[in-house]
Short mmCIF file of C-alpha atoms in Angstrom, two decimals:
data_model
loop_
_atom_site.label_atom_id
_atom_site.label_comp_id
_atom_site.label_asym_id
_atom_site.label_seq_id
_atom_site.Cartn_x
_atom_site.Cartn_y
_atom_site.Cartn_z
CA MET A 13 170.36 -58.74 -46.31
CA LYS A 14 169.85 -55.18 -45.13
CA LEU A 15 166.85 -54.96 -42.80
CA ILE A 16 164.77 -52.03 -41.55
CA LEU A 17 163.17 -52.68 -38.16
CA ILE A 18 160.33 -50.39 -37.09
CA GLY A 19 159.49 -50.77 -33.39
CA ALA A 20 162.80 -52.18 -32.18
CA THR A 21 162.28 -51.22 -28.52
CA GLY A 22 158.99 -53.08 -27.93
CA LEU A 23 158.52 -56.64 -26.67
CA VAL A 24 158.52 -58.35 -30.08
CA GLY A 25 160.80 -55.76 -31.67
CA ARG A 26 163.53 -56.41 -29.10
CA GLU A 27 163.38 -60.12 -29.94
CA VAL A 28 163.56 -59.43 -33.68
CA LEU A 29 166.59 -57.23 -33.11
CA ARG A 30 168.29 -59.86 -30.97
CA LEU A 31 167.72 -62.56 -33.59
CA ALA A 32 168.73 -60.36 -36.51
CA LEU A 33 171.95 -59.20 -34.88
CA SER A 34 173.03 -62.81 -34.35
CA ASP A 35 171.92 -64.04 -37.79
CA THR A 36 174.73 -64.18 -40.33
CA ARG A 37 172.22 -63.76 -43.16
CA VAL A 38 171.52 -60.21 -41.94
CA THR A 39 174.42 -57.89 -42.71
CA ALA A 40 172.93 -54.55 -41.61
CA ILE A 41 169.97 -53.37 -39.55
CA VAL A 42 168.44 -49.89 -39.53
CA ALA A 43 166.20 -49.32 -36.52
CA PRO A 44 164.70 -45.81 -36.43
CA VAL A 45 163.95 -45.07 -32.78
CA ARG A 46 162.84 -42.43 -30.29
CA LYS A 47 165.11 -43.74 -27.52
CA PRO A 48 168.64 -45.14 -27.77
CA LEU A 49 169.60 -48.75 -28.40
CA PRO A 50 172.87 -50.45 -27.36
CA ALA A 51 175.54 -50.02 -30.01
CA HIS A 52 176.37 -52.93 -32.34
CA PRO A 53 178.56 -53.08 -35.48
CA LYS A 54 175.58 -54.20 -37.62
CA LEU A 55 173.12 -51.66 -36.18
CA HIS A 56 172.30 -48.11 -37.26
CA ALA A 57 169.66 -46.59 -34.97
CA PRO A 58 168.80 -43.08 -36.17
CA PHE A 59 166.62 -40.92 -33.93
CA VAL A 60 163.37 -39.97 -35.68
CA ASP A 61 160.08 -38.21 -35.13
CA PHE A 62 157.49 -40.68 -36.39
CA ASP A 63 155.16 -37.78 -37.17
CA ARG A 64 157.82 -36.43 -39.55
CA LEU A 65 159.78 -39.37 -40.90
CA PRO A 66 162.73 -38.28 -43.08
CA ALA A 67 161.64 -39.04 -46.63
CA ASP A 68 165.09 -38.36 -48.04
CA ALA A 69 167.01 -40.69 -45.70
CA LEU A 70 169.21 -43.08 -47.67
CA TRP A 71 168.60 -45.87 -45.17
CA TRP A 72 165.05 -46.45 -46.46
CA GLN A 73 166.64 -48.44 -49.27
CA ALA A 74 166.87 -51.98 -47.93
CA ASP A 75 165.91 -55.56 -48.71
CA ALA A 76 163.05 -55.83 -46.23
CA VAL A 77 161.09 -54.05 -43.52
CA ILE A 78 159.86 -55.68 -40.32
CA CYS A 79 157.32 -53.62 -38.40
CA THR A 80 156.49 -54.42 -34.77
CA LEU A 81 155.33 -50.93 -33.82
CA GLY A 82 152.28 -50.69 -31.58
CA THR A 83 150.83 -49.15 -28.44
CA THR A 84 147.84 -49.54 -26.12
CA MET A 85 144.76 -47.40 -25.55
CA LYS A 86 146.04 -46.69 -22.03
CA VAL A 87 149.35 -45.32 -23.31
CA ALA A 88 147.87 -43.60 -26.37
CA GLY A 89 145.07 -41.95 -24.42
CA THR A 90 142.66 -41.55 -27.33
CA ARG A 91 141.47 -43.60 -30.29
CA GLN A 92 142.98 -41.05 -32.63
CA ALA A 93 146.41 -41.35 -31.01
CA PHE A 94 146.19 -45.16 -30.97
CA ARG A 95 145.38 -45.26 -34.67
CA ARG A 96 148.25 -42.91 -35.43
CA VAL A 97 150.77 -45.29 -33.83
CA ASP A 98 149.27 -48.63 -34.90
CA HIS A 99 148.15 -47.64 -38.40
CA ASP A 100 149.55 -44.35 -39.66
CA TYR A 101 153.19 -44.78 -38.61
CA PRO A 102 153.62 -48.33 -40.00
CA LEU A 103 151.91 -47.29 -43.24
CA ALA A 104 154.07 -44.16 -43.61
CA ALA A 105 157.22 -46.22 -43.10
CA ALA A 106 156.00 -48.76 -45.66
CA ARG A 107 155.43 -46.07 -48.28
CA LEU A 108 158.86 -44.51 -47.78
CA ALA A 109 160.64 -47.87 -47.88
CA LEU A 110 158.75 -48.97 -50.99
CA ALA A 111 159.53 -45.67 -52.74
CA ALA A 112 163.22 -46.29 -52.00
CA GLY A 113 163.09 -49.74 -53.59
CA THR A 114 162.46 -52.00 -50.59
CA ARG A 115 160.24 -54.83 -51.83
CA THR A 116 159.47 -56.94 -48.74
CA TYR A 117 157.41 -56.06 -45.65
CA ALA A 118 156.60 -58.23 -42.63
CA LEU A 119 154.04 -56.90 -40.14
CA ASN A 120 153.38 -57.91 -36.56
CA SER A 121 149.58 -57.66 -36.65
CA ALA A 122 146.97 -59.38 -34.45
CA ALA A 123 144.89 -62.55 -34.53
CA GLY A 124 141.62 -60.62 -34.77
CA ALA A 125 142.71 -58.20 -37.50
CA ASN A 126 139.65 -57.39 -39.57
CA ALA A 127 138.78 -54.08 -41.23
CA ALA A 128 135.07 -54.86 -40.73
CA SER A 129 135.37 -55.77 -37.04
CA ARG A 130 133.09 -54.17 -34.43
CA PHE A 131 136.11 -53.93 -32.12
CA PHE A 132 138.27 -50.84 -32.59
CA TYR A 133 141.61 -52.58 -31.97
CA ASN A 134 140.92 -55.35 -34.49
CA ARG A 135 139.54 -52.85 -36.99
CA VAL A 136 142.69 -50.71 -36.86
CA LYS A 137 144.87 -53.79 -37.39
CA GLY A 138 142.66 -54.89 -40.28
CA ASP A 139 142.75 -51.43 -41.84
CA LEU A 140 146.56 -51.50 -41.77
CA GLU A 141 146.73 -54.94 -43.37
CA ARG A 142 144.30 -53.85 -46.09
CA ASP A 143 146.14 -50.60 -46.77
CA LEU A 144 149.52 -52.32 -46.93
CA GLU A 145 148.16 -54.74 -49.51
CA THR A 146 147.31 -51.83 -51.84
CA LEU A 147 150.90 -50.55 -51.94
CA GLY A 148 152.36 -53.25 -54.15
CA PHE A 149 155.09 -54.94 -52.10
CA ALA A 150 156.49 -57.96 -53.91
CA SER A 151 156.34 -59.88 -50.61
CA LEU A 152 153.99 -59.00 -47.75
CA THR A 153 153.47 -61.11 -44.62
CA HIS A 154 150.97 -60.48 -41.84
CA VAL A 155 152.04 -62.29 -38.67
CA ARG A 156 148.94 -62.49 -36.45
CA PRO A 157 149.74 -63.51 -32.86
CA GLY A 158 147.14 -64.01 -30.18
CA LEU A 159 148.13 -63.29 -26.59
CA ILE A 160 151.86 -62.56 -26.57
CA GLY A 161 154.05 -64.11 -23.90
CA GLY A 162 157.02 -62.15 -22.60
CA GLU A 163 158.14 -59.41 -20.24
CA ARG A 164 156.83 -56.01 -21.28
CA GLU A 165 158.23 -52.72 -20.07
CA GLU A 166 154.70 -51.66 -19.15
CA ALA A 167 151.92 -53.84 -17.74
CA ARG A 168 148.74 -54.25 -19.81
CA ALA A 169 145.41 -54.39 -18.00
CA GLY A 170 143.99 -57.91 -17.86
CA GLU A 171 146.85 -59.42 -19.81
CA GLY A 172 148.72 -60.78 -16.80
CA ALA A 173 145.70 -62.73 -15.54
CA ALA A 174 144.97 -64.08 -19.01
CA LEU A 175 148.56 -65.23 -19.42
CA ARG A 176 148.48 -67.06 -16.10
CA ILE A 177 145.26 -68.88 -17.05
CA LEU A 178 146.54 -69.82 -20.50
CA ARG A 179 149.81 -71.15 -19.08
CA VAL A 180 147.81 -73.59 -16.97
CA LEU A 181 145.34 -74.56 -19.70
CA GLY A 182 147.82 -74.43 -22.58
CA PRO A 183 148.39 -78.18 -22.99
CA VAL A 184 144.66 -78.88 -23.48
CA LEU A 185 143.77 -75.84 -25.59
CA PRO A 186 143.69 -75.74 -29.40
CA ARG A 187 146.97 -74.32 -30.72
CA ARG A 188 145.31 -71.11 -31.96
CA TRP A 189 144.25 -70.25 -28.37
CA ARG A 190 147.63 -70.83 -26.73
CA ILE A 191 150.16 -68.19 -25.67
CA ASN A 192 152.39 -67.02 -28.50
CA PRO A 193 155.91 -66.42 -27.07
CA ALA A 194 157.56 -63.23 -28.30
CA PRO A 195 160.64 -65.11 -29.60
CA ARG A 196 158.42 -67.34 -31.79
CA ILE A 197 156.68 -64.29 -33.24
CA ALA A 198 160.02 -62.58 -33.83
CA SER A 199 161.37 -65.67 -35.57
CA ALA A 200 158.34 -65.82 -37.87
CA LEU A 201 158.77 -62.16 -38.80
CA LEU A 202 162.48 -62.52 -39.48
CA GLU A 203 162.06 -65.68 -41.54
CA ALA A 204 159.31 -64.01 -43.59
CA ALA A 205 161.62 -61.09 -44.30
CA LEU A 206 164.52 -63.33 -45.23
CA ALA A 207 162.44 -65.64 -47.42
CA SER A 208 160.74 -62.74 -49.25
CA ALA A 209 158.24 -65.17 -50.77
CA PRO A 210 156.21 -63.47 -53.52
CA GLY A 211 152.62 -62.50 -52.71
CA VAL A 212 150.62 -61.88 -49.54
CA HIS A 213 150.96 -64.36 -46.67
CA VAL A 214 149.36 -64.80 -43.24
CA VAL A 215 150.94 -66.52 -40.25
CA GLY A 216 148.25 -67.30 -37.68
CA PRO A 217 148.43 -67.84 -33.92
CA GLU A 218 148.28 -71.62 -34.29
CA GLN A 219 151.67 -71.41 -36.08
CA LEU A 220 153.17 -69.34 -33.27
CA ALA A 221 152.23 -71.40 -30.21
#
């Protein structure tokens, strides 16, 4: 399988890349990036401007796309900038890959994704899921983690305290409320891409605990 990985330098994206590089079922990985990745024989990491993705790049033709791209309001600065990273970029990549013949897409979304949500974050995630479903991928999987466990490059406000509480309460909480480790999320994304099961699928937080 040839795999396109969008968001390879983030917490979940790094885990997907690690798993894919060691998986014999994956023969090639294209990871368009804005900062360099360590070299690997299976990896092609072209530098791109996500505002101007190269529509004519031959590497859009693949077997599957995994998208783990995302930011925070703190990093983005404005709602418009947040939506551009968490909605517009993943959707643009999906359109280009589909136009090149790629038929499978696996998205790292969020547990609360809902286009009708009152909460901006959940609404953006829901809008992306909805818009992806209109494109016509043969196989589309929304992986919806809750609170993600792992070491981020940047701290997220309130997340550290929540993680500490959930680690203590984890054994007595329902599975859908437990921490979802980044490697488990990455594994679900990779397996969805490899399986390429026809139709639209959702993997919820209770399956990622």
